[in-house]
Amino acid sequence: MPIKNRIKKEKLAKKGRQTKWAPVWAVLRKFGPGKKVHPSAMTHRKRSWRRTKLHIKPRKARPNHYG
């Protein structure tokens, strides 16, 4: 059975991957081992399902008069 809103779910999945924190090894490599920095400091896109919405537009439906 196909997924109902496949394109919307793919966009949500991509945006969800973009909001993850940086891995610990990347933070250590960038700032050094003595610096205590939160892994979210290296993440550029900060998004939450509560705070900011994606504004994904619904897909265009075919006009009814086309048959």
PDB file of N, CA and C in Angstrom:
ATOM      1  N   MET A   1       0.846  -1.187   0.000  1.00  0.00           N
ATOM      2  CA  MET A   1       0.000   0.000   0.000  1.00  0.00           C
ATOM      3  C   MET A   1       0.886   1.243   0.000  1.00  0.00           C
ATOM      4  N   PRO A   2       0.640   2.200  -0.885  1.00  0.00           N
ATOM      5  CA  PRO A   2       1.505   3.380  -0.958  1.00  0.00           C
ATOM      6  C   PRO A   2       1.290   4.327   0.224  1.00  0.00           C
ATOM      7  N   ILE A   3       2.311   5.119   0.493  1.00  0.00           N
ATOM      8  CA  ILE A   3       2.227   6.117   1.559  1.00  0.00           C
ATOM      9  C   ILE A   3       1.341   7.256   1.079  1.00  0.00           C
ATOM     10  N   LYS A   4       0.509   7.785   1.987  1.00  0.00           N
ATOM     11  CA  LYS A   4      -0.486   8.777   1.586  1.00  0.00           C
ATOM     12  C   LYS A   4       0.163  10.081   1.115  1.00  0.00           C
ATOM     13  N   ASN A   5       1.001  10.685   1.937  1.00  0.00           N
ATOM     14  CA  ASN A   5       1.649  11.954   1.587  1.00  0.00           C
ATOM     15  C   ASN A   5       3.152  11.733   1.516  1.00  0.00           C
ATOM     16  N   ARG A   6       3.606  11.008   0.511  1.00  0.00           N
ATOM     17  CA  ARG A   6       5.013  10.607   0.422  1.00  0.00           C
ATOM     18  C   ARG A   6       5.945  11.802   0.289  1.00  0.00           C
ATOM     19  N   ILE A   7       5.601  12.753  -0.567  1.00  0.00           N
ATOM     20  CA  ILE A   7       6.479  13.909  -0.808  1.00  0.00           C
ATOM     21  C   ILE A   7       6.597  14.755   0.453  1.00  0.00           C
ATOM     22  N   LYS A   8       5.466  14.962   1.141  1.00  0.00           N
ATOM     23  CA  LYS A   8       5.489  15.750   2.371  1.00  0.00           C
ATOM     24  C   LYS A   8       6.342  15.059   3.430  1.00  0.00           C
ATOM     25  N   LYS A   9       6.206  13.742   3.524  1.00  0.00           N
ATOM     26  CA  LYS A   9       6.974  13.000   4.520  1.00  0.00           C
ATOM     27  C   LYS A   9       8.464  13.022   4.201  1.00  0.00           C
ATOM     28  N   GLU A  10       8.805  12.990   2.908  1.00  0.00           N
ATOM     29  CA  GLU A  10      10.214  13.071   2.528  1.00  0.00           C
ATOM     30  C   GLU A  10      10.799  14.424   2.908  1.00  0.00           C
ATOM     31  N   LYS A  11      10.032  15.496   2.704  1.00  0.00           N
ATOM     32  CA  LYS A  11      10.512  16.830   3.077  1.00  0.00           C
ATOM     33  C   LYS A  11      10.672  16.948   4.583  1.00  0.00           C
ATOM     34  N   LEU A  12       9.715  16.407   5.335  1.00  0.00           N
ATOM     35  CA  LEU A  12       9.809  16.443   6.788  1.00  0.00           C
ATOM     36  C   LEU A  12      11.015  15.661   7.281  1.00  0.00           C
ATOM     37  N   ALA A  13      11.288  14.521   6.641  1.00  0.00           N
ATOM     38  CA  ALA A  13      12.434  13.705   7.040  1.00  0.00           C
ATOM     39  C   ALA A  13      13.744  14.437   6.784  1.00  0.00           C
ATOM     40  N   LYS A  14      13.834  15.118   5.653  1.00  0.00           N
ATOM     41  CA  LYS A  14      15.059  15.862   5.329  1.00  0.00           C
ATOM     42  C   LYS A  14      15.278  16.995   6.321  1.00  0.00           C
ATOM     43  N   LYS A  15      14.216  17.753   6.622  1.00  0.00           N
ATOM     44  CA  LYS A  15      14.347  18.856   7.569  1.00  0.00           C
ATOM     45  C   LYS A  15      14.670  18.345   8.972  1.00  0.00           C
ATOM     46  N   GLY A  16      14.153  17.173   9.297  1.00  0.00           N
ATOM     47  CA  GLY A  16      14.467  16.589  10.597  1.00  0.00           C
ATOM     48  C   GLY A  16      15.928  16.204  10.716  1.00  0.00           C
ATOM     49  N   ARG A  17      16.506  15.732   9.605  1.00  0.00           N
ATOM     50  CA  ARG A  17      17.938  15.391   9.630  1.00  0.00           C
ATOM     51  C   ARG A  17      18.800  16.638   9.722  1.00  0.00           C
ATOM     52  N   GLN A  18      18.335  17.745   9.167  1.00  0.00           N
ATOM     53  CA  GLN A  18      19.128  18.974   9.165  1.00  0.00           C
ATOM     54  C   GLN A  18      19.171  19.645  10.539  1.00  0.00           C
ATOM     55  N   THR A  19      18.254  19.286  11.436  1.00  0.00           N
ATOM     56  CA  THR A  19      18.195  19.971  12.721  1.00  0.00           C
ATOM     57  C   THR A  19      18.905  19.196  13.817  1.00  0.00           C
ATOM     58  N   LYS A  20      19.546  18.089  13.475  1.00  0.00           N
ATOM     59  CA  LYS A  20      20.239  17.307  14.501  1.00  0.00           C
ATOM     60  C   LYS A  20      21.493  18.035  14.978  1.00  0.00           C
ATOM     61  N   TRP A  21      21.884  17.730  16.207  1.00  0.00           N
ATOM     62  CA  TRP A  21      23.116  18.302  16.729  1.00  0.00           C
ATOM     63  C   TRP A  21      24.316  17.699  16.032  1.00  0.00           C
ATOM     64  N   ALA A  22      25.414  18.420  16.086  1.00  0.00           N
ATOM     65  CA  ALA A  22      26.652  17.926  15.501  1.00  0.00           C
ATOM     66  C   ALA A  22      27.193  16.786  16.363  1.00  0.00           C
ATOM     67  N   PRO A  23      27.920  15.845  15.767  1.00  0.00           N
ATOM     68  CA  PRO A  23      28.513  14.767  16.572  1.00  0.00           C
ATOM     69  C   PRO A  23      29.615  15.306  17.485  1.00  0.00           C
ATOM     70  N   VAL A  24      29.846  14.589  18.556  1.00  0.00           N
ATOM     71  CA  VAL A  24      30.812  15.042  19.569  1.00  0.00           C
ATOM     72  C   VAL A  24      32.206  15.165  18.979  1.00  0.00           C
ATOM     73  N   TRP A  25      32.584  14.221  18.107  1.00  0.00           N
ATOM     74  CA  TRP A  25      33.944  14.280  17.546  1.00  0.00           C
ATOM     75  C   TRP A  25      34.127  15.525  16.683  1.00  0.00           C
ATOM     76  N   ALA A  26      33.060  15.988  16.022  1.00  0.00           N
ATOM     77  CA  ALA A  26      33.169  17.194  15.188  1.00  0.00           C
ATOM     78  C   ALA A  26      33.336  18.435  16.059  1.00  0.00           C
ATOM     79  N   VAL A  27      32.655  18.474  17.182  1.00  0.00           N
ATOM     80  CA  VAL A  27      32.784  19.610  18.103  1.00  0.00           C
ATOM     81  C   VAL A  27      34.191  19.654  18.686  1.00  0.00           C
ATOM     82  N   LEU A  28      34.719  18.490  19.063  1.00  0.00           N
ATOM     83  CA  LEU A  28      36.077  18.448  19.602  1.00  0.00           C
ATOM     84  C   LEU A  28      37.097  18.880  18.561  1.00  0.00           C
ATOM     85  N   ARG A  29      36.881  18.470  17.314  1.00  0.00           N
ATOM     86  CA  ARG A  29      37.827  18.824  16.259  1.00  0.00           C
ATOM     87  C   ARG A  29      37.796  20.323  15.972  1.00  0.00           C
ATOM     88  N   LYS A  30      36.606  20.925  16.020  1.00  0.00           N
ATOM     89  CA  LYS A  30      36.495  22.339  15.684  1.00  0.00           C
ATOM     90  C   LYS A  30      36.948  23.253  16.819  1.00  0.00           C
ATOM     91  N   PHE A  31      36.501  22.973  18.049  1.00  0.00           N
ATOM     92  CA  PHE A  31      36.749  23.883  19.165  1.00  0.00           C
ATOM     93  C   PHE A  31      37.900  23.458  20.064  1.00  0.00           C
ATOM     94  N   GLY A  32      38.344  22.207  19.943  1.00  0.00           N
ATOM     95  CA  GLY A  32      39.432  21.733  20.793  1.00  0.00           C
ATOM     96  C   GLY A  32      38.905  20.958  21.989  1.00  0.00           C
ATOM     97  N   PRO A  33      39.753  20.085  22.550  1.00  0.00           N
ATOM     98  CA  PRO A  33      39.291  19.222  23.639  1.00  0.00           C
ATOM     99  C   PRO A  33      39.036  19.958  24.952  1.00  0.00           C
ATOM    100  N   GLY A  34      39.661  21.116  25.174  1.00  0.00           N
ATOM    101  CA  GLY A  34      39.485  21.824  26.436  1.00  0.00           C
ATOM    102  C   GLY A  34      38.268  22.730  26.472  1.00  0.00           C
ATOM    103  N   LYS A  35      37.631  22.938  25.342  1.00  0.00           N
ATOM    104  CA  LYS A  35      36.512  23.871  25.252  1.00  0.00           C
ATOM    105  C   LYS A  35      35.197  23.125  25.456  1.00  0.00           C
ATOM    106  N   LYS A  36      34.384  23.595  26.387  1.00  0.00           N
ATOM    107  CA  LYS A  36      33.084  22.961  26.618  1.00  0.00           C
ATOM    108  C   LYS A  36      32.031  23.718  25.805  1.00  0.00           C
ATOM    109  N   VAL A  37      31.682  23.157  24.668  1.00  0.00           N
ATOM    110  CA  VAL A  37      30.719  23.780  23.767  1.00  0.00           C
ATOM    111  C   VAL A  37      29.589  22.782  23.531  1.00  0.00           C
ATOM    112  N   HIS A  38      28.381  23.279  23.500  1.00  0.00           N
ATOM    113  CA  HIS A  38      27.228  22.413  23.246  1.00  0.00           C
ATOM    114  C   HIS A  38      27.210  22.007  21.773  1.00  0.00           C
ATOM    115  N   PRO A  39      26.867  20.753  21.463  1.00  0.00           N
ATOM    116  CA  PRO A  39      26.869  20.302  20.064  1.00  0.00           C
ATOM    117  C   PRO A  39      25.890  21.053  19.164  1.00  0.00           C
ATOM    118  N   SER A  40      24.906  21.721  19.755  1.00  0.00           N
ATOM    119  CA  SER A  40      23.964  22.471  18.918  1.00  0.00           C
ATOM    120  C   SER A  40      24.572  23.774  18.399  1.00  0.00           C
ATOM    121  N   ALA A  41      25.751  24.151  18.909  1.00  0.00           N
ATOM    122  CA  ALA A  41      26.384  25.390  18.454  1.00  0.00           C
ATOM    123  C   ALA A  41      26.856  25.285  17.011  1.00  0.00           C
ATOM    124  N   MET A  42      27.081  24.065  16.530  1.00  0.00           N
ATOM    125  CA  MET A  42      27.540  23.883  15.158  1.00  0.00           C
ATOM    126  C   MET A  42      26.385  23.642  14.184  1.00  0.00           C
ATOM    127  N   THR A  43      25.167  23.528  14.689  1.00  0.00           N
ATOM    128  CA  THR A  43      24.023  23.276  13.823  1.00  0.00           C
ATOM    129  C   THR A  43      23.459  24.608  13.353  1.00  0.00           C
ATOM    130  N   HIS A  44      23.386  24.787  12.032  1.00  0.00           N
ATOM    131  CA  HIS A  44      22.948  26.076  11.496  1.00  0.00           C
ATOM    132  C   HIS A  44      21.438  26.206  11.511  1.00  0.00           C
ATOM    133  N   ARG A  45      20.738  25.145  11.143  1.00  0.00           N
ATOM    134  CA  ARG A  45      19.281  25.220  11.075  1.00  0.00           C
ATOM    135  C   ARG A  45      18.712  24.651  12.373  1.00  0.00           C
ATOM    136  N   LYS A  46      18.184  25.533  13.196  1.00  0.00           N
ATOM    137  CA  LYS A  46      17.560  25.088  14.434  1.00  0.00           C
ATOM    138  C   LYS A  46      16.048  25.174  14.242  1.00  0.00           C
ATOM    139  N   ARG A  47      15.387  24.028  14.326  1.00  0.00           N
ATOM    140  CA  ARG A  47      13.963  24.000  14.082  1.00  0.00           C
ATOM    141  C   ARG A  47      13.318  22.993  15.015  1.00  0.00           C
ATOM    142  N   SER A  48      12.131  23.312  15.473  1.00  0.00           N
ATOM    143  CA  SER A  48      11.389  22.415  16.333  1.00  0.00           C
ATOM    144  C   SER A  48       9.962  22.330  15.827  1.00  0.00           C
ATOM    145  N   TRP A  49       9.314  21.209  16.055  1.00  0.00           N
ATOM    146  CA  TRP A  49       7.938  21.060  15.599  1.00  0.00           C
ATOM    147  C   TRP A  49       7.008  21.958  16.399  1.00  0.00           C
ATOM    148  N   ARG A  50       7.455  22.430  17.557  1.00  0.00           N
ATOM    149  CA  ARG A  50       6.638  23.365  18.320  1.00  0.00           C
ATOM    150  C   ARG A  50       6.889  24.812  17.879  1.00  0.00           C
ATOM    151  N   ARG A  51       8.168  25.183  17.735  1.00  0.00           N
ATOM    152  CA  ARG A  51       8.519  26.580  17.512  1.00  0.00           C
ATOM    153  C   ARG A  51       8.221  27.049  16.100  1.00  0.00           C
ATOM    154  N   THR A  52       8.846  26.421  15.126  1.00  0.00           N
ATOM    155  CA  THR A  52       8.743  26.925  13.762  1.00  0.00           C
ATOM    156  C   THR A  52       8.199  25.840  12.856  1.00  0.00           C
ATOM    157  N   LYS A  53       7.339  26.241  11.965  1.00  0.00           N
ATOM    158  CA  LYS A  53       6.725  25.310  11.034  1.00  0.00           C
ATOM    159  C   LYS A  53       7.472  25.347   9.708  1.00  0.00           C
ATOM    160  N   LEU A  54       7.261  24.337   8.889  1.00  0.00           N
ATOM    161  CA  LEU A  54       7.964  24.237   7.609  1.00  0.00           C
ATOM    162  C   LEU A  54       7.247  24.968   6.490  1.00  0.00           C
ATOM    163  N   HIS A  55       5.952  25.202   6.646  1.00  0.00           N
ATOM    164  CA  HIS A  55       5.136  25.836   5.611  1.00  0.00           C
ATOM    165  C   HIS A  55       5.200  25.055   4.302  1.00  0.00           C
ATOM    166  N   ILE A  56       5.021  23.740   4.401  1.00  0.00           N
ATOM    167  CA  ILE A  56       4.978  22.907   3.198  1.00  0.00           C
ATOM    168  C   ILE A  56       3.625  23.098   2.541  1.00  0.00           C
ATOM    169  N   LYS A  57       3.638  23.488   1.283  1.00  0.00           N
ATOM    170  CA  LYS A  57       2.390  23.729   0.566  1.00  0.00           C
ATOM    171  C   LYS A  57       1.785  22.399   0.123  1.00  0.00           C
ATOM    172  N   PRO A  58       0.461  22.299   0.134  1.00  0.00           N
ATOM    173  CA  PRO A  58      -0.155  21.069  -0.359  1.00  0.00           C
ATOM    174  C   PRO A  58       0.084  20.927  -1.854  1.00  0.00           C
ATOM    175  N   ARG A  59       0.176  19.685  -2.294  1.00  0.00           N
ATOM    176  CA  ARG A  59       0.450  19.481  -3.705  1.00  0.00           C
ATOM    177  C   ARG A  59      -0.736  19.939  -4.540  1.00  0.00           C
ATOM    178  N   LYS A  60      -0.462  20.337  -5.769  1.00  0.00           N
ATOM    179  CA  LYS A  60      -1.516  20.857  -6.638  1.00  0.00           C
ATOM    180  C   LYS A  60      -2.444  19.727  -7.050  1.00  0.00           C
ATOM    181  N   ALA A  61      -3.722  19.940  -6.846  1.00  0.00           N
ATOM    182  CA  ALA A  61      -4.701  18.952  -7.263  1.00  0.00           C
ATOM    183  C   ALA A  61      -5.088  19.216  -8.719  1.00  0.00           C
ATOM    184  N   ARG A  62      -5.426  18.172  -9.401  1.00  0.00           N
ATOM    185  CA  ARG A  62      -5.827  18.305 -10.799  1.00  0.00           C
ATOM    186  C   ARG A  62      -7.204  18.956 -10.861  1.00  0.00           C
ATOM    187  N   PRO A  63      -7.407  19.958 -11.736  1.00  0.00           N
ATOM    188  CA  PRO A  63      -8.721  20.609 -11.815  1.00  0.00           C
ATOM    189  C   PRO A  63      -9.814  19.598 -12.180  1.00  0.00           C
ATOM    190  N   ASN A  64     -10.993  19.811 -11.610  1.00  0.00           N
ATOM    191  CA  ASN A  64     -12.079  18.873 -11.788  1.00  0.00           C
ATOM    192  C   ASN A  64     -12.594  18.821 -13.242  1.00  0.00           C
ATOM    193  N   HIS A  65     -12.474  19.928 -13.962  1.00  0.00           N
ATOM    194  CA  HIS A  65     -13.064  19.958 -15.298  1.00  0.00           C
ATOM    195  C   HIS A  65     -12.198  19.225 -16.330  1.00  0.00           C
ATOM    196  N   TYR A  66     -11.036  18.686 -15.917  1.00  0.00           N
ATOM    197  CA  TYR A  66     -10.215  17.938 -16.858  1.00  0.00           C
ATOM    198  C   TYR A  66     -10.736  16.509 -17.056  1.00  0.00           C
ATOM    199  N   GLY A  67     -11.553  16.047 -16.178  1.00  0.00           N
ATOM    200  CA  GLY A  67     -12.105  14.706 -16.315  1.00  0.00           C
ATOM    201  C   GLY A  67     -11.286  13.634 -15.680  1.00  0.00           C
TER     202      GLY A  67
END
